[in-house]
Amino acid sequence: MSLITELDYGTPIRVSEQTVTLTIDGLTVSVPAGTSVMAAASRLGTQIPKLCATDSLEPFGSCRLCLVEIDGRRGTPASCTTPAENGMVVHTQNDRLARLRRGVMELYISDHPLDCLTCAANGDCELQDMAGAVGLREVRYGYGGKNHIHDAKDESNPYFTYDASKCIVCNRCVRACEEVQGTFALTIAGRGFESRVAPGNTDFFGSECVSCGACVQACPTATLTEKTVIEHGQPEHSVVTTCAYCGVGCSFKAEMQGNRVVRMTPYKHGGANAGHSCVKGRFAYGYATHKDRITKPMVRAKITDPWREVSWQEALAHAAAEFHRLQAAFGVDSIGGITSSRCTNEEAYLVQKLVRAGFGNNNVDTCARVCHSPTGYGLKVTFGTSAGTQDFASVDKADVILVIGANPTDAHPVFASRMKRRLRAGAKLIVVDPRHIDLVRSPHIQAQHHLPLRPGTNVAVLNAMAHVIVTEGLVAEQYVRERCDLADFESWARFVADPRHAPEAVEAQTGVAAAEIRGAARLYATGGNAAIYYGLGVTEHSQGSTTVMAMANLAMATGNIGREGVGINPLRGQNNVQGSCDMGSFPHELPGYRHVSDDATREMFDAVWGSKLRPEPGLRINNMLDEAVEGRFRGIYIQGEDIAQSDPNTHHVIAALEAMECVVVQDLFLNETAKYAHVFLPGSSFLEKDGTFTNAERRINLVRKVMPPMAGMADWETTVALSNALGYRMNYTHPSEIMDEIAALTPTFAGVSFKRLAEVGSVQWPCNDEAPLGTPTMHVDRFVRGSGKFMITEYIATEERTGPRFPLLLTTGRILSQYNVGAQTLRTENIRWHQQDVLEIHPFDAESRGIVEGDLVMLASRSGEIALAAHLTERVQPGVVYTTFHHAKSGTNVITTEFSDWATNCPEYKVTAVQVRPTNRLADWQEMFAENEVALKRIAPLATAAE
Ligand code: SF4
Ligand code: SF4
Ligand code: SF4
Ligand code: FES
């Protein structure tokens, strides 16, 4: 067996309060009722030979290798499908069983290429292992009869190969696709000897397959194998670490040959993913060693100068001298910093420490400003904690799932698979989204209610749901009386009961049929455990914080907070957006969300940091940019964030960056922001450093270094060196020391240490003496703030209005294969799934504009205009258009506006009034698609015609 294969019990371990006791090969064992004989034997250390069984899938019973004898029963039942029973006496080894198993194996091997020594799976093949385990020494049948030895390979998927000649038709891949991933892309086509695995009537690349890799993981042979393993061979050691893409925070084993990653295998004991993955984490890690990586520090006097490679020492000294010069000339507040939600907790902590203690101001912000800052605000006000309330496993206990402003199958795929499993098991689904997202209808899932609201009307819809709950007597009165502030509740109840909030009254405004809102509200309030999951479609609005509070109101009013299966759950975008916020990245909050004006907290930090912290909040990102345009803000240290591409109103961002005298960018690549930088400090990928990420469920996971930093320094080391160059001493030798400092200063992290994390795998904060193993569910007996606080959530329509010039509403989102601004995923084979951003437009809107599928169109708002290819689809409703923002060339944020959430300034990315029209400005398209061969080919005939 491979050194890195984890123990496999053969069938899933059941959870039951009842146990049964049986005897296996003379040994007695007790297991939870429902456990298979195979898993019970595993508990005793007896591995019964198997091929079609694995403990991540329901037993199937097709290979007949796991036969056993049971006293009092006829025949030789399959141990994987036979439940253990009280008093059972089982025999797993005797001559008869050995003969039968050898016979089964002989048949398999007789239709299998005997190329073990050159096979990519050699040493990691269960067929090979089982042949050895059953003692098969010779095969009596040759290849003379019918066989599959010459079946063709399917190499269409960029990451794995399907070699049909090696398939034993064990069905594990089909079941993995159904049970684990929930995509149902594979079937067994044909019958008997003809049966083969098939991804529909096409190849893998052209099929429904989303390249999650679950089938590859499940395959016991070399049939489904990673191309990297075929190319490089089997890994020789592995290191458990954490995915650096989305806020699900999946754990992986980085399987290595020396310093080379051979494959990323989802870690079975990962707290967030339990052995599952998506295409990004599992396969799209190649960006980390991409040739575009910048590995030498660079400096230039003016942004029009060419870059000059310099030593680390020179780059850091230059940045420090410039920051000193600017503060001397323009004041202590003339510079600031931005922490990264892509970097570790320890790195975010150091950047905010450098700004507060080294720069001497509170001008620090983070990219959460532009995504989930309303979550922090809204949940802090209502519940007392700026974070989601549940762990992911909680969804297994939900009876009603309300998904609002999120597209989990694309943006949080591993959690989506878990959610879909629960939905297939019978939970009810409400989707509130302007688009017909996949979840609304997918294999074996159909939303009970889809509320396709007009972008920008979340609050009106949630208030209408609250109206139904209050006026129809669906409030959980006892819960509210015991857990919430009653006076606040009563004024809220009067507010939402007002007829102007009735579903019928807001129907025209929201575009949602009143009956749908009423049905959804009744289901949410009365359907059992009801859980809300939401994303940026909630927060990136002018009323983002109001929407978060409106959801909190609904949950409190129906008693859906404080136990498993319920809650308010933000699906965080970036891998460490929760962590960067926890680490004090906002200008008004020190680590642990403590306000900078709190004297006692500041004194505590001053004592440890040797600082004199300022009590007034510093500048937010947008304030820094505004001040820069005004000439008062002159320098910035940006770690791992591309504000020129990801922040709204690009023209304004660029004007601000151009106005600054010292822009220091620390990143893996020369990103859009680096075009305006004076100092470039090479960053390090997640593979090159130790640290922690905190995912959407507050789970703190270890990130472990698997290779040395390509530029010689990990990001935390760079911040330490910059701080020391500035004259503010930092003396850390390892990120664990940084976490020790965080734990000493932050009560919710008091019990967190690298040692603890290594011992228990991961913990969810709060983790302290009261909760040494962390807190999966928040607000169990009481809200963190004491009584839950209902907030009045008046709906105020965004100032961004449609009109004759801009009659359509643009909303934005992500797709599965890509991640944010594409800096990572577009540097991998994932680009094959998304060669350009497209504009989704309803056929009615397209027809009235003379637009047909694939046309290049101008998309214009009052901020600017861009060119995109049109895709006609009924996924969007008439009047709404949609695009992604993964390609820098698309420049989506050129057209987003300066409107933002009233409380947090989170930009209103999700609502922009636009016009769409066909364009004949060929030059725009050619510039736009200059690096896109496919699009250029399509443009070529037009170019010829224009000449
Ligand atoms: S591809 Fe692999 S998992 Fe699927 S049926 Fe064939 S051998 Fe089994
Ligand atoms: S990679 Fe995932 S989606 Fe594709 S066939 Fe395999 S299990 Fe199904
Ligand atoms: S779901 Fe998110 S964390 Fe998990 S593998 Fe995919 S991108 Fe990584
Ligand atoms: S492992 Fe039991 S029948 Fe295949």
PDB file of C-alpha atoms and ligand atoms in Angstrom, residues 243 245-246 248-250 252 277-278 280-281 413-414, ligand 3:
ATOM      1  CA  CYS A 243      -6.467  25.549   0.285  1.00  0.00           C
ATOM      2  CA  TYR A 245      -8.768  29.866  -2.678  1.00  0.00           C
ATOM      3  CA  CYS A 246     -12.207  30.285  -1.141  1.00  0.00           C
ATOM      4  CA  VAL A 248     -14.602  26.992   2.612  1.00  0.00           C
ATOM      5  CA  GLY A 249     -11.039  26.304   3.759  1.00  0.00           C
ATOM      6  CA  CYS A 250     -10.540  22.747   2.542  1.00  0.00           C
ATOM      7  CA  PHE A 252      -5.369  19.006   1.501  1.00  0.00           C
ATOM      8  CA  SER A 277     -12.497  19.271  -3.037  1.00  0.00           C
ATOM      9  CA  CYS A 278     -13.258  21.416  -6.050  1.00  0.00           C
ATOM     10  CA  LYS A 280      -9.519  24.995  -7.899  1.00  0.00           C
ATOM     11  CA  GLY A 281      -8.040  23.564  -4.724  1.00  0.00           C
ATOM     12  CA  PRO A 413     -18.437  24.236  -4.244  1.00  0.00           C
ATOM     13  CA  VAL A 414     -17.362  21.868  -1.506  1.00  0.00           C
TER      14      VAL A 414
HETATM   15  S1  SF4 B   3     -14.159  24.725  -2.101  1.00  0.00           S
HETATM   16 FE1  SF4 B   3     -12.822  26.484  -1.792  1.00  0.00          FE
HETATM   17  S2  SF4 B   3     -11.377  25.861  -0.206  1.00  0.00           S
HETATM   18 FE2  SF4 B   3     -12.324  24.003  -1.031  1.00  0.00          FE
HETATM   19  S3  SF4 B   3     -10.969  23.278  -2.668  1.00  0.00           S
HETATM   20 FE3  SF4 B   3     -12.507  24.598  -3.619  1.00  0.00          FE
HETATM   21  S4  SF4 B   3     -11.588  26.614  -3.628  1.00  0.00           S
HETATM   22 FE4  SF4 B   3     -10.406  25.402  -2.163  1.00  0.00          FE
END
